[in-house]
PDB file of C-alpha atoms in Angstrom:
ATOM      1  CA  MET A   1     116.717 103.174 164.755  1.00 52.00           C
ATOM      2  CA  THR A   2     114.744 101.341 162.554  1.00 61.00           C
ATOM      3  CA  ARG A   3     113.186 102.479 158.664  1.00 67.00           C
ATOM      4  CA  ILE A   4     109.534 102.689 160.001  1.00 65.00           C
ATOM      5  CA  HIS A   5     110.577 105.419 162.440  1.00 80.00           C
ATOM      6  CA  LEU A   6     111.858 107.925 159.735  1.00 86.00           C
ATOM      7  CA  PRO A   7     108.318 109.389 158.852  1.00 89.00           C
ATOM      8  CA  GLY A   8     108.556 110.961 163.483  1.00 92.00           C
ATOM      9  CA  ILE A   9     112.448 111.834 162.954  1.00 91.00           C
ATOM     10  CA  ILE A  10     111.848 114.124 159.782  1.00 92.00           C
ATOM     11  CA  ALA A  11     108.006 115.335 161.088  1.00 93.00           C
ATOM     12  CA  MET A  12     110.136 116.534 163.756  1.00 94.00           C
ATOM     13  CA  ALA A  13     112.762 118.424 162.193  1.00 92.00           C
ATOM     14  CA  ALA A  14     110.978 119.836 160.440  1.00 92.00           C
ATOM     15  CA  ILE A  15     108.546 121.134 163.354  1.00 93.00           C
ATOM     16  CA  VAL A  16     112.029 122.325 164.950  1.00 91.00           C
ATOM     17  CA  VAL A  17     113.700 123.807 162.045  1.00 89.00           C
ATOM     18  CA  ALA A  18     110.359 125.929 160.848  1.00 90.00           C
ATOM     19  CA  SER A  19     109.754 126.811 164.554  1.00 89.00           C
ATOM     20  CA  ASN A  20     113.305 128.379 164.932  1.00 84.00           C
ATOM     21  CA  ILE A  21     112.612 130.281 162.109  1.00 82.00           C
ATOM     22  CA  LEU A  22     109.094 131.205 162.630  1.00 86.00           C
ATOM     23  CA  VAL A  23     110.113 132.441 166.357  1.00 83.00           C
ATOM     24  CA  GLN A  24     111.987 135.487 164.833  1.00 74.00           C
ATOM     25  CA  PHE A  25     108.598 137.071 163.385  1.00 83.00           C
ATOM     26  CA  LEU A  26     105.736 138.594 164.671  1.00 84.00           C
ATOM     27  CA  PHE A  27     102.435 137.487 164.915  1.00 90.00           C
ATOM     28  CA  GLY A  28     100.409 140.694 167.019  1.00 88.00           C
ATOM     29  CA  ASN A  29     102.139 141.691 170.276  1.00 89.00           C
ATOM     30  CA  TRP A  30     102.474 139.040 172.396  1.00 92.00           C
ATOM     31  CA  LEU A  31     103.088 135.785 169.801  1.00 94.00           C
ATOM     32  CA  THR A  32     105.480 135.121 167.224  1.00 90.00           C
ATOM     33  CA  TRP A  33     104.533 132.571 164.205  1.00 92.00           C
ATOM     34  CA  GLY A  34     106.867 130.144 165.982  1.00 90.00           C
ATOM     35  CA  ALA A  35     104.449 129.215 168.695  1.00 93.00           C
ATOM     36  CA  PHE A  36     101.852 127.947 166.254  1.00 94.00           C
ATOM     37  CA  THR A  37     104.047 125.520 164.947  1.00 93.00           C
ATOM     38  CA  TYR A  38     106.339 124.270 167.847  1.00 93.00           C
ATOM     39  CA  PRO A  39     103.581 122.696 169.497  1.00 93.00           C
ATOM     40  CA  LEU A  40     103.351 120.097 166.761  1.00 95.00           C
ATOM     41  CA  ALA A  41     106.356 118.179 168.240  1.00 96.00           C
ATOM     42  CA  PHE A  42     103.798 117.020 171.128  1.00 97.00           C
ATOM     43  CA  LEU A  43     101.957 115.788 168.425  1.00 97.00           C
ATOM     44  CA  VAL A  44     104.388 113.991 166.526  1.00 97.00           C
ATOM     45  CA  THR A  45     105.318 112.770 169.960  1.00 97.00           C
ATOM     46  CA  ASP A  46     102.591 111.112 171.422  1.00 97.00           C
ATOM     47  CA  VAL A  47     101.802 109.295 167.763  1.00 97.00           C
ATOM     48  CA  MET A  48     105.317 107.580 168.203  1.00 96.00           C
ATOM     49  CA  ASN A  49     104.736 106.804 171.687  1.00 97.00           C
ATOM     50  CA  ARG A  50     101.281 105.495 170.605  1.00 96.00           C
ATOM     51  CA  ALA A  51     102.431 103.440 167.299  1.00 93.00           C
ATOM     52  CA  TYR A  52     105.926 102.237 168.605  1.00 93.00           C
ATOM     53  CA  GLY A  53     105.995 102.612 172.390  1.00 94.00           C
ATOM     54  CA  ALA A  54     107.853 104.942 174.629  1.00 96.00           C
ATOM     55  CA  GLN A  55     111.695 104.156 173.485  1.00 95.00           C
ATOM     56  CA  ALA A  56     110.641 105.345 169.930  1.00 94.00           C
ATOM     57  CA  ALA A  57     109.213 108.623 171.138  1.00 96.00           C
ATOM     58  CA  ARG A  58     112.533 109.317 173.078  1.00 96.00           C
ATOM     59  CA  ARG A  59     114.518 108.779 169.771  1.00 94.00           C
ATOM     60  CA  VAL A  60     112.162 111.087 168.027  1.00 95.00           C
ATOM     61  CA  VAL A  61     112.854 113.341 170.345  1.00 96.00           C
ATOM     62  CA  PHE A  62     116.676 113.237 170.836  1.00 95.00           C
ATOM     63  CA  VAL A  63     116.405 113.837 167.222  1.00 93.00           C
ATOM     64  CA  GLY A  64     114.957 116.947 167.705  1.00 92.00           C
ATOM     65  CA  PHE A  65     117.132 118.126 170.209  1.00 95.00           C
ATOM     66  CA  ILE A  66     119.941 117.825 168.288  1.00 95.00           C
ATOM     67  CA  VAL A  67     118.591 119.331 165.283  1.00 92.00           C
ATOM     68  CA  GLY A  68     117.560 122.365 167.963  1.00 90.00           C
ATOM     69  CA  ILE A  69     121.320 122.927 168.722  1.00 91.00           C
ATOM     70  CA  ILE A  70     121.969 122.861 165.465  1.00 91.00           C
ATOM     71  CA  CYS A  71     119.469 125.461 165.304  1.00 87.00           C
ATOM     72  CA  SER A  72     120.755 127.599 167.896  1.00 85.00           C
ATOM     73  CA  LEU A  73     123.838 127.053 166.660  1.00 85.00           C
ATOM     74  CA  ILE A  74     123.315 128.639 163.200  1.00 87.00           C
ATOM     75  CA  GLY A  75     121.822 131.089 164.787  1.00 81.00           C
ATOM     76  CA  THR A  76     124.725 132.708 167.244  1.00 79.00           C
ATOM     77  CA  GLN A  77     126.344 133.294 164.246  1.00 82.00           C
ATOM     78  CA  ILE A  78     123.920 134.829 162.339  1.00 77.00           C
ATOM     79  CA  VAL A  79     123.862 138.686 163.534  1.00 73.00           C
ATOM     80  CA  GLY A  80     120.607 140.780 162.984  1.00 67.00           C
ATOM     81  CA  GLU A  81     119.352 144.241 164.123  1.00 65.00           C
ATOM     82  CA  PHE A  82     120.423 143.502 167.685  1.00 63.00           C
ATOM     83  CA  GLY A  83     123.152 141.206 167.323  1.00 68.00           C
ATOM     84  CA  PRO A  84     123.045 137.286 167.180  1.00 72.00           C
ATOM     85  CA  LEU A  85     119.462 136.684 166.181  1.00 72.00           C
ATOM     86  CA  VAL A  86     120.070 133.362 168.790  1.00 80.00           C
ATOM     87  CA  THR A  87     121.723 134.604 171.877  1.00 84.00           C
ATOM     88  CA  LEU A  88     123.127 131.854 174.606  1.00 87.00           C
ATOM     89  CA  ARG A  89     120.669 132.177 176.623  1.00 91.00           C
ATOM     90  CA  ILE A  90     118.005 131.911 174.332  1.00 89.00           C
ATOM     91  CA  ALA A  91     120.031 128.620 173.165  1.00 89.00           C
ATOM     92  CA  MET A  92     120.070 126.957 176.654  1.00 92.00           C
ATOM     93  CA  GLY A  93     116.504 128.147 177.375  1.00 91.00           C
ATOM     94  CA  SER A  94     115.287 126.021 174.313  1.00 92.00           C
ATOM     95  CA  GLY A  95     117.304 123.091 174.382  1.00 93.00           C
ATOM     96  CA  ILE A  96     116.760 122.523 178.359  1.00 95.00           C
ATOM     97  CA  ALA A  97     112.535 123.077 177.850  1.00 94.00           C
ATOM     98  CA  PHE A  98     112.535 120.982 174.451  1.00 95.00           C
ATOM     99  CA  LEU A  99     114.057 118.045 176.549  1.00 96.00           C
ATOM    100  CA  THR A 100     112.940 118.455 179.901  1.00 97.00           C
ATOM    101  CA  ALA A 101     108.848 119.011 178.183  1.00 97.00           C
ATOM    102  CA  GLN A 102     109.759 116.342 175.724  1.00 97.00           C
ATOM    103  CA  LEU A 103     110.847 113.453 177.755  1.00 98.00           C
ATOM    104  CA  LEU A 104     108.119 114.856 180.220  1.00 98.00           C
ATOM    105  CA  ASP A 105     105.285 114.045 178.014  1.00 98.00           C
ATOM    106  CA  VAL A 106     106.507 110.703 176.747  1.00 98.00           C
ATOM    107  CA  ALA A 107     106.519 109.623 180.572  1.00 98.00           C
ATOM    108  CA  VAL A 108     103.022 111.040 181.305  1.00 98.00           C
ATOM    109  CA  PHE A 109     101.875 109.189 178.335  1.00 98.00           C
ATOM    110  CA  SER A 110     103.219 106.319 179.181  1.00 97.00           C
ATOM    111  CA  ALA A 111     101.323 106.077 182.573  1.00 97.00           C
ATOM    112  CA  LEU A 112      98.107 106.854 180.509  1.00 97.00           C
ATOM    113  CA  ARG A 113      98.602 104.980 177.734  1.00 95.00           C
ATOM    114  CA  ASN A 114      95.787 102.020 178.766  1.00 94.00           C
ATOM    115  CA  GLY A 115      92.930 105.114 179.415  1.00 92.00           C
ATOM    116  CA  ALA A 116      90.817 106.710 177.450  1.00 95.00           C
ATOM    117  CA  TRP A 117      92.227 106.973 173.796  1.00 96.00           C
ATOM    118  CA  TRP A 118      92.260 111.170 174.146  1.00 97.00           C
ATOM    119  CA  ARG A 119      93.472 111.227 178.639  1.00 97.00           C
ATOM    120  CA  ALA A 120      97.216 109.851 177.879  1.00 97.00           C
ATOM    121  CA  PRO A 121      97.934 112.949 174.732  1.00 97.00           C
ATOM    122  CA  LEU A 122      95.634 115.310 176.288  1.00 97.00           C
ATOM    123  CA  ALA A 123      97.170 114.687 179.718  1.00 97.00           C
ATOM    124  CA  SER A 124     100.749 114.598 178.605  1.00 98.00           C
ATOM    125  CA  THR A 125     100.444 117.463 175.905  1.00 97.00           C
ATOM    126  CA  LEU A 126      99.094 119.868 178.468  1.00 97.00           C
ATOM    127  CA  ILE A 127     102.039 119.205 180.754  1.00 97.00           C
ATOM    128  CA  GLY A 128     104.751 118.549 179.037  1.00 97.00           C
ATOM    129  CA  SER A 129     103.569 122.384 177.633  1.00 96.00           C
ATOM    130  CA  THR A 130     103.050 124.339 180.998  1.00 97.00           C
ATOM    131  CA  ALA A 131     107.100 123.233 181.673  1.00 97.00           C
ATOM    132  CA  ASP A 132     108.286 123.766 178.247  1.00 95.00           C
ATOM    133  CA  THR A 133     107.239 127.888 178.526  1.00 95.00           C
ATOM    134  CA  ALA A 134     107.504 127.920 182.072  1.00 96.00           C
ATOM    135  CA  LEU A 135     111.582 126.791 181.365  1.00 96.00           C
ATOM    136  CA  PHE A 136     112.468 128.738 178.506  1.00 94.00           C
ATOM    137  CA  PHE A 137     111.003 132.275 179.352  1.00 94.00           C
ATOM    138  CA  SER A 138     112.331 132.310 182.591  1.00 95.00           C
ATOM    139  CA  ILE A 139     115.160 130.678 181.590  1.00 95.00           C
ATOM    140  CA  ALA A 140     115.870 133.481 178.474  1.00 91.00           C
ATOM    141  CA  PHE A 141     114.374 136.421 179.731  1.00 92.00           C
ATOM    142  CA  SER A 142     114.186 136.245 183.396  1.00 93.00           C
ATOM    143  CA  ALA A 143     115.999 139.119 184.782  1.00 91.00           C
ATOM    144  CA  SER A 144     116.557 136.712 188.031  1.00 93.00           C
ATOM    145  CA  LEU A 145     118.663 134.422 185.905  1.00 93.00           C
ATOM    146  CA  THR A 146     120.894 137.350 184.334  1.00 92.00           C
ATOM    147  CA  PHE A 147     124.074 135.452 185.916  1.00 93.00           C
ATOM    148  CA  LEU A 148     123.728 133.308 182.915  1.00 91.00           C
ATOM    149  CA  GLU A 149     124.704 135.492 179.796  1.00 91.00           C
ATOM    150  CA  PRO A 150     125.910 138.817 181.896  1.00 92.00           C
ATOM    151  CA  ALA A 151     127.096 140.177 178.648  1.00 87.00           C
ATOM    152  CA  ASN A 152     123.115 139.856 176.915  1.00 86.00           C
ATOM    153  CA  ASP A 153     120.985 142.931 177.687  1.00 87.00           C
ATOM    154  CA  VAL A 154     117.777 141.198 177.987  1.00 87.00           C
ATOM    155  CA  SER A 155     116.217 144.481 180.771  1.00 89.00           C
ATOM    156  CA  TRP A 156     113.697 144.698 177.205  1.00 89.00           C
ATOM    157  CA  ALA A 157     112.003 141.697 178.421  1.00 90.00           C
ATOM    158  CA  GLY A 158     111.886 142.804 181.939  1.00 92.00           C
ATOM    159  CA  GLU A 159     109.722 146.348 181.091  1.00 93.00           C
ATOM    160  CA  ILE A 160     106.238 146.338 184.087  1.00 95.00           C
ATOM    161  CA  LEU A 161     103.581 146.531 181.620  1.00 94.00           C
ATOM    162  CA  PRO A 162      99.975 145.350 182.282  1.00 96.00           C
ATOM    163  CA  LEU A 163      99.558 141.485 181.572  1.00 95.00           C
ATOM    164  CA  LEU A 164      98.523 140.893 177.667  1.00 93.00           C
ATOM    165  CA  GLY A 165      97.587 144.275 177.153  1.00 91.00           C
ATOM    166  CA  PHE A 166      94.914 144.547 180.167  1.00 92.00           C
ATOM    167  CA  GLY A 167      95.833 142.721 183.211  1.00 92.00           C
ATOM    168  CA  PRO A 168      98.111 143.010 186.158  1.00 96.00           C
ATOM    169  CA  GLN A 169     101.101 144.532 186.121  1.00 96.00           C
ATOM    170  CA  ALA A 170     104.205 141.949 185.122  1.00 96.00           C
ATOM    171  CA  PRO A 171     107.403 141.985 183.527  1.00 95.00           C
ATOM    172  CA  LEU A 172     107.267 141.935 179.426  1.00 94.00           C
ATOM    173  CA  TRP A 173     108.237 138.284 179.297  1.00 94.00           C
ATOM    174  CA  VAL A 174     105.831 137.306 181.593  1.00 96.00           C
ATOM    175  CA  SER A 175     102.974 138.352 178.732  1.00 95.00           C
ATOM    176  CA  LEU A 176     104.715 136.486 176.508  1.00 94.00           C
ATOM    177  CA  ALA A 177     104.713 133.767 177.822  1.00 95.00           C
ATOM    178  CA  VAL A 178     101.430 133.458 178.847  1.00 96.00           C
ATOM    179  CA  ALA A 179     100.073 134.008 175.401  1.00 96.00           C
ATOM    180  CA  ASP A 180     102.505 130.876 174.304  1.00 95.00           C
ATOM    181  CA  TRP A 181     100.998 128.659 176.995  1.00 96.00           C
ATOM    182  CA  GLY A 182      97.640 129.509 175.897  1.00 96.00           C
ATOM    183  CA  VAL A 183      98.010 129.080 172.132  1.00 96.00           C
ATOM    184  CA  LYS A 184      99.373 125.726 173.147  1.00 95.00           C
ATOM    185  CA  LEU A 185      96.273 124.511 175.395  1.00 95.00           C
ATOM    186  CA  GLY A 186      94.672 125.300 173.010  1.00 96.00           C
ATOM    187  CA  LEU A 187      96.033 123.455 170.089  1.00 95.00           C
ATOM    188  CA  ALA A 188      96.553 120.695 172.160  1.00 95.00           C
ATOM    189  CA  LEU A 189      93.026 120.045 172.022  1.00 96.00           C
ATOM    190  CA  VAL A 190      92.407 120.650 168.374  1.00 96.00           C
ATOM    191  CA  ALA A 191      95.622 118.312 167.970  1.00 96.00           C
ATOM    192  CA  LEU A 192      93.594 115.580 169.044  1.00 97.00           C
ATOM    193  CA  ILE A 193      91.821 114.728 165.972  1.00 97.00           C
ATOM    194  CA  PRO A 194      94.701 114.967 163.930  1.00 97.00           C
ATOM    195  CA  PHE A 195      96.539 111.892 167.044  1.00 97.00           C
ATOM    196  CA  ARG A 196      92.988 109.811 166.618  1.00 96.00           C
ATOM    197  CA  VAL A 197      92.668 109.950 163.042  1.00 96.00           C
ATOM    198  CA  ILE A 198      96.651 108.858 162.144  1.00 95.00           C
ATOM    199  CA  THR A 199      96.947 106.157 165.423  1.00 95.00           C
ATOM    200  CA  ALA A 200      94.295 105.040 163.889  1.00 93.00           C
ATOM    201  CA  ARG A 201      96.017 104.600 160.314  1.00 92.00           C
ATOM    202  CA  LEU A 202      98.622 103.488 161.491  1.00 86.00           C
ATOM    203  CA  SER A 203      96.771 100.714 163.804  1.00 80.00           C
ATOM    204  CA  VAL A 204      95.575  99.390 160.874  1.00 72.00           C
ATOM    205  CA  ALA A 205      98.408  99.425 159.194  1.00 65.00           C
ATOM    206  CA  HIS A 206     100.133  96.900 161.009  1.00 61.00           C
TER     207      HIS A 206
END
């Protein structure tokens, strides 16, 4: 792991730590503040991939994964009003979703890297974000996966409500997932600007 990769590693670690803290605080009815910081992980992965290649991007991803595990372990030891801040299902969902989505991002980006400058980061982030949302929320809250942690009561997440407060009836966790996914898609578009600026500067520096 070379010194040149350190900025990406530090950025990824900072995003993971910040997201694990901010996910504890609500933003409106359907989101947490962590929904606005976590998608930046895809930006870091894509910048590293463009500047230094897929192998460097994967190294940064694995560092983020390890930091995430450490944060989850710490969270399981902190007891809040309703029990541990991080349950086994949330820890599993977070780790599996992060690693799968980020490695998928690297693979898609690498496959499209020779096309238009925006195509690889946009497609890889959209696909990775979709996988991340689907995996995390289903593993953490779906009633069909209760066997993963029988002692953890997630019945609150299964409460049937109008989707996002106005749509068809759906479990609460589906509304949370859809809102989270929407933020990720929006940030995927916004992130094209810093992606272009940062990669251009890095190419000049090389």
